[in-house]
């Protein structure tokens, strides 16, 4: 679970990160927000649904006690952070202070989850051997760096195409981002889970 939660989770979320950063840098915050919200909807409803259709799986007690409630907490926190109009009467925005709060909670939760999982690792059978297991660490770093660069470039291409689609179809960028962009950036999670 911790490997899936950290290394695989961070890696498969890279497209969302790169598309959101690219959209923010180009002044399209609505695409970044729609991408994140849409990707979470895809992850929970589509990807878990498809995965369970292929092979039903059990949920560990720790996940129901710690991780699912935390997911609900983070969702409520996001609503609170962007509800500036309802709370303060100012325009809704995700400010830099809000960003620092989110990043700090992300780091703290990851540290907490990793520390809490120490000593609870159970052997579940033979480990899968991949074609990368016997490669030099330097080669693995190069593969990871090249892959990240490809994700960044692909994220930019994907974002530009999604914005063009939005204009062509007469749809708002936020609608395109919560549907097409979110599904597209969630494909690594879908493939990994399958």
mmCIF file of C-alpha atoms in Angstrom:
data_model
loop_
_atom_site.group_PDB
_atom_site.id
_atom_site.type_symbol
_atom_site.label_atom_id
_atom_site.label_comp_id
_atom_site.label_asym_id
_atom_site.label_seq_id
_atom_site.Cartn_x
_atom_site.Cartn_y
_atom_site.Cartn_z
ATOM 1 C CA UNK A 1 0.000 0.000 0.000
ATOM 2 C CA UNK A 2 2.746 2.480 0.907
ATOM 3 C CA UNK A 3 4.579 1.817 -2.376
ATOM 4 C CA UNK A 4 1.294 2.410 -4.228
ATOM 5 C CA UNK A 5 0.502 5.447 -2.091
ATOM 6 C CA UNK A 6 3.890 7.116 -2.491
ATOM 7 C CA UNK A 7 6.123 6.120 -5.402
ATOM 8 C CA UNK A 8 3.426 4.831 -7.766
ATOM 9 C CA UNK A 9 0.885 7.434 -6.643
ATOM 10 C CA UNK A 10 3.303 10.312 -7.170
ATOM 11 C CA UNK A 11 4.490 8.936 -10.493
ATOM 12 C CA UNK A 12 1.033 8.343 -11.941
ATOM 13 C CA UNK A 13 -0.066 11.788 -10.705
ATOM 14 C CA UNK A 14 2.744 13.477 -12.617
ATOM 15 C CA UNK A 15 0.545 14.143 -15.675
ATOM 16 C CA UNK A 16 -1.980 15.996 -13.488
ATOM 17 C CA UNK A 17 0.866 17.959 -11.911
ATOM 18 C CA UNK A 18 2.474 18.903 -15.231
ATOM 19 C CA UNK A 19 -0.809 19.792 -16.944
ATOM 20 C CA UNK A 20 -1.889 21.857 -13.929
ATOM 21 C CA UNK A 21 1.463 23.667 -13.722
ATOM 22 C CA UNK A 22 1.400 24.335 -17.483
ATOM 23 C CA UNK A 23 -2.139 25.679 -17.276
ATOM 24 C CA UNK A 24 -1.315 27.855 -14.258
ATOM 25 C CA UNK A 25 1.768 29.281 -15.989
ATOM 26 C CA UNK A 26 -0.348 30.158 -19.030
ATOM 27 C CA UNK A 27 -2.993 31.860 -16.853
ATOM 28 C CA UNK A 28 -5.634 29.118 -17.026
ATOM 29 C CA UNK A 29 -6.247 28.315 -13.370
ATOM 30 C CA UNK A 30 -9.709 26.953 -14.172
ATOM 31 C CA UNK A 31 -8.072 24.147 -16.162
ATOM 32 C CA UNK A 32 -5.767 23.323 -13.234
ATOM 33 C CA UNK A 33 -8.684 23.192 -10.772
ATOM 34 C CA UNK A 34 -10.904 21.232 -13.168
ATOM 35 C CA UNK A 35 -8.072 18.798 -13.864
ATOM 36 C CA UNK A 36 -7.502 18.092 -10.177
ATOM 37 C CA UNK A 37 -11.194 17.761 -9.309
ATOM 38 C CA UNK A 38 -11.937 15.715 -12.425
ATOM 39 C CA UNK A 39 -8.950 13.443 -11.865
ATOM 40 C CA UNK A 40 -10.058 12.706 -8.308
ATOM 41 C CA UNK A 41 -13.545 11.895 -9.577
ATOM 42 C CA UNK A 42 -11.995 9.603 -12.226
ATOM 43 C CA UNK A 43 -9.688 7.960 -9.674
ATOM 44 C CA UNK A 44 -12.419 7.185 -7.171
ATOM 45 C CA UNK A 45 -15.348 6.367 -9.440
ATOM 46 C CA UNK A 46 -13.924 5.164 -12.752
ATOM 47 C CA UNK A 47 -10.587 3.621 -11.817
ATOM 48 C CA UNK A 48 -11.689 1.930 -8.591
ATOM 49 C CA UNK A 49 -14.872 0.815 -10.348
ATOM 50 C CA UNK A 50 -13.003 -0.725 -13.297
ATOM 51 C CA UNK A 51 -10.447 -2.320 -10.975
ATOM 52 C CA UNK A 52 -13.123 -3.913 -8.780
ATOM 53 C CA UNK A 53 -14.985 -5.147 -11.880
ATOM 54 C CA UNK A 54 -11.830 -6.948 -13.010
ATOM 55 C CA UNK A 55 -10.993 -8.378 -9.605
ATOM 56 C CA UNK A 56 -12.810 -7.513 -6.361
ATOM 57 C CA UNK A 57 -10.309 -6.738 -3.601
ATOM 58 C CA UNK A 58 -10.386 -6.387 0.157
ATOM 59 C CA UNK A 59 -9.800 -3.080 1.888
ATOM 60 C CA UNK A 60 -7.342 -3.101 4.773
ATOM 61 C CA UNK A 61 -8.585 -1.856 8.120
ATOM 62 C CA UNK A 62 -5.946 0.890 8.180
ATOM 63 C CA UNK A 63 -7.285 2.292 4.925
ATOM 64 C CA UNK A 64 -10.830 2.536 6.254
ATOM 65 C CA UNK A 65 -9.642 4.032 9.552
ATOM 66 C CA UNK A 66 -6.981 6.450 8.265
ATOM 67 C CA UNK A 67 -6.909 6.987 4.520
ATOM 68 C CA UNK A 68 -10.555 7.191 3.490
ATOM 69 C CA UNK A 69 -11.446 9.670 6.274
ATOM 70 C CA UNK A 70 -8.363 11.698 5.329
ATOM 71 C CA UNK A 71 -9.537 11.812 1.701
ATOM 72 C CA UNK A 72 -12.881 13.192 2.899
ATOM 73 C CA UNK A 73 -11.068 15.714 5.138
ATOM 74 C CA UNK A 74 -8.911 16.946 2.241
ATOM 75 C CA UNK A 75 -11.989 17.378 0.037
ATOM 76 C CA UNK A 76 -13.768 19.414 2.717
ATOM 77 C CA UNK A 77 -10.574 21.439 3.293
ATOM 78 C CA UNK A 78 -10.377 22.302 -0.409
ATOM 79 C CA UNK A 79 -14.002 23.451 -0.384
ATOM 80 C CA UNK A 80 -13.259 25.628 2.653
ATOM 81 C CA UNK A 81 -10.077 27.102 1.120
ATOM 82 C CA UNK A 82 -11.767 28.136 -2.121
ATOM 83 C CA UNK A 83 -15.038 29.334 -0.534
ATOM 84 C CA UNK A 84 -13.706 32.847 0.033
ATOM 85 C CA UNK A 85 -16.883 34.433 -1.300
ATOM 86 C CA UNK A 86 -19.120 32.621 1.193
ATOM 87 C CA UNK A 87 -16.789 33.163 4.146
ATOM 88 C CA UNK A 88 -15.132 36.541 3.546
ATOM 89 C CA UNK A 89 -17.204 38.050 0.733
ATOM 90 C CA UNK A 90 -14.138 38.208 -1.531
ATOM 91 C CA UNK A 91 -13.694 36.440 -4.900
ATOM 92 C CA UNK A 92 -13.071 32.705 -4.676
ATOM 93 C CA UNK A 93 -9.426 31.864 -5.183
ATOM 94 C CA UNK A 94 -6.778 29.393 -4.180
ATOM 95 C CA UNK A 95 -4.106 31.701 -2.766
ATOM 96 C CA UNK A 96 -0.422 31.085 -2.097
ATOM 97 C CA UNK A 97 -1.219 30.729 1.607
ATOM 98 C CA UNK A 98 -3.821 28.098 0.711
ATOM 99 C CA UNK A 99 -1.185 26.401 -1.461
ATOM 100 C CA UNK A 100 1.303 26.338 1.425
ATOM 101 C CA UNK A 101 -1.357 24.788 3.673
ATOM 102 C CA UNK A 102 -2.096 22.074 1.091
ATOM 103 C CA UNK A 103 1.584 21.306 0.476
ATOM 104 C CA UNK A 104 2.377 21.205 4.214
ATOM 105 C CA UNK A 105 -0.504 18.787 4.855
ATOM 106 C CA UNK A 106 0.611 16.653 1.890
ATOM 107 C CA UNK A 107 4.159 16.382 3.248
ATOM 108 C CA UNK A 108 3.006 15.763 6.822
ATOM 109 C CA UNK A 109 0.527 13.076 5.783
ATOM 110 C CA UNK A 110 3.089 11.265 3.642
ATOM 111 C CA UNK A 111 5.594 11.265 6.507
ATOM 112 C CA UNK A 112 2.889 10.112 8.932
ATOM 113 C CA UNK A 113 1.733 7.290 6.616
ATOM 114 C CA UNK A 114 5.284 6.065 5.984
ATOM 115 C CA UNK A 115 6.222 6.137 9.684
ATOM 116 C CA UNK A 116 2.973 4.420 10.674
ATOM 117 C CA UNK A 117 3.513 1.679 8.085
ATOM 118 C CA UNK A 118 6.998 0.764 9.364
ATOM 119 C CA UNK A 119 6.983 -2.695 10.830
ATOM 120 C CA UNK A 120 3.569 -3.591 9.383
ATOM 121 C CA UNK A 121 4.871 -4.826 6.038
ATOM 122 C CA UNK A 122 3.622 -8.348 5.486
ATOM 123 C CA UNK A 123 5.087 -10.676 2.914
ATOM 124 C CA UNK A 124 2.392 -11.414 0.323
ATOM 125 C CA UNK A 125 4.255 -13.915 -1.796
ATOM 126 C CA UNK A 126 6.984 -13.817 -4.389
ATOM 127 C CA UNK A 127 7.905 -10.344 -5.561
ATOM 128 C CA UNK A 128 7.445 -9.548 -9.214
ATOM 129 C CA UNK A 129 10.724 -9.259 -11.076
ATOM 130 C CA UNK A 130 10.860 -6.537 -13.720
ATOM 131 C CA UNK A 131 13.272 -5.927 -16.564
ATOM 132 C CA UNK A 132 14.674 -2.948 -14.605
ATOM 133 C CA UNK A 133 15.667 -4.840 -11.436
ATOM 134 C CA UNK A 134 19.235 -5.565 -12.543
ATOM 135 C CA UNK A 135 20.011 -2.137 -14.026
ATOM 136 C CA UNK A 136 22.582 0.246 -12.614
ATOM 137 C CA UNK A 137 21.157 3.010 -10.376
ATOM 138 C CA UNK A 138 22.544 5.688 -12.701
ATOM 139 C CA UNK A 139 20.684 4.131 -15.659
ATOM 140 C CA UNK A 140 17.468 4.022 -13.610
ATOM 141 C CA UNK A 141 17.858 7.728 -12.771
ATOM 142 C CA UNK A 142 18.327 8.532 -16.469
ATOM 143 C CA UNK A 143 15.233 6.492 -17.393
ATOM 144 C CA UNK A 144 13.202 8.294 -14.710
ATOM 145 C CA UNK A 145 14.472 11.738 -15.808
ATOM 146 C CA UNK A 146 13.765 11.111 -19.496
ATOM 147 C CA UNK A 147 10.309 9.766 -18.607
ATOM 148 C CA UNK A 148 9.550 12.886 -16.554
ATOM 149 C CA UNK A 149 10.677 15.147 -19.415
ATOM 150 C CA UNK A 150 8.421 13.213 -21.801
ATOM 151 C CA UNK A 151 5.528 13.628 -19.343
ATOM 152 C CA UNK A 152 6.163 17.373 -19.140
ATOM 153 C CA UNK A 153 6.283 17.741 -22.920
ATOM 154 C CA UNK A 154 3.255 15.474 -23.361
ATOM 155 C CA UNK A 155 1.358 17.417 -20.693
ATOM 156 C CA UNK A 156 1.971 20.667 -22.554
ATOM 157 C CA UNK A 157 0.830 19.142 -25.870
ATOM 158 C CA UNK A 158 -2.216 17.656 -24.172
ATOM 159 C CA UNK A 159 -3.123 20.979 -22.541
ATOM 160 C CA UNK A 160 -2.837 22.890 -25.831
ATOM 161 C CA UNK A 161 -5.001 20.311 -27.617
ATOM 162 C CA UNK A 162 -7.625 20.420 -24.836
ATOM 163 C CA UNK A 163 -7.807 24.233 -24.996
ATOM 164 C CA UNK A 164 -8.207 24.039 -28.789
ATOM 165 C CA UNK A 165 -10.984 21.464 -28.362
ATOM 166 C CA UNK A 166 -12.737 23.731 -25.888
ATOM 167 C CA UNK A 167 -12.688 26.584 -28.404
ATOM 168 C CA UNK A 168 -13.737 24.341 -31.320
ATOM 169 C CA UNK A 169 -16.653 22.784 -29.443
ATOM 170 C CA UNK A 170 -17.710 26.069 -27.851
ATOM 171 C CA UNK A 171 -17.268 24.633 -24.353
ATOM 172 C CA UNK A 172 -15.662 26.330 -21.408
ATOM 173 C CA UNK A 173 -12.129 25.308 -20.523
ATOM 174 C CA UNK A 174 -13.287 24.277 -17.055
ATOM 175 C CA UNK A 175 -15.766 21.750 -18.533
ATOM 176 C CA UNK A 176 -13.099 20.353 -20.885
ATOM 177 C CA UNK A 177 -10.620 20.104 -17.992
ATOM 178 C CA UNK A 178 -12.990 18.271 -15.649
ATOM 179 C CA UNK A 179 -13.814 15.724 -18.370
ATOM 180 C CA UNK A 180 -11.337 15.176 -21.228
ATOM 181 C CA UNK A 181 -8.221 16.504 -19.494
ATOM 182 C CA UNK A 182 -9.039 14.708 -16.232
ATOM 183 C CA UNK A 183 -9.637 11.375 -17.950
ATOM 184 C CA UNK A 184 -6.503 11.785 -20.073
ATOM 185 C CA UNK A 185 -4.248 12.592 -17.130
ATOM 186 C CA UNK A 186 -5.803 9.730 -15.121
ATOM 187 C CA UNK A 187 -4.874 7.074 -17.684
ATOM 188 C CA UNK A 188 -1.584 6.177 -15.893
ATOM 189 C CA UNK A 189 -3.554 5.383 -12.713
ATOM 190 C CA UNK A 190 -6.056 3.326 -14.721
ATOM 191 C CA UNK A 191 -3.339 1.299 -16.471
ATOM 192 C CA UNK A 192 -1.422 0.776 -13.214
ATOM 193 C CA UNK A 193 -4.519 -0.383 -11.330
ATOM 194 C CA UNK A 194 -5.587 -2.715 -14.129
#
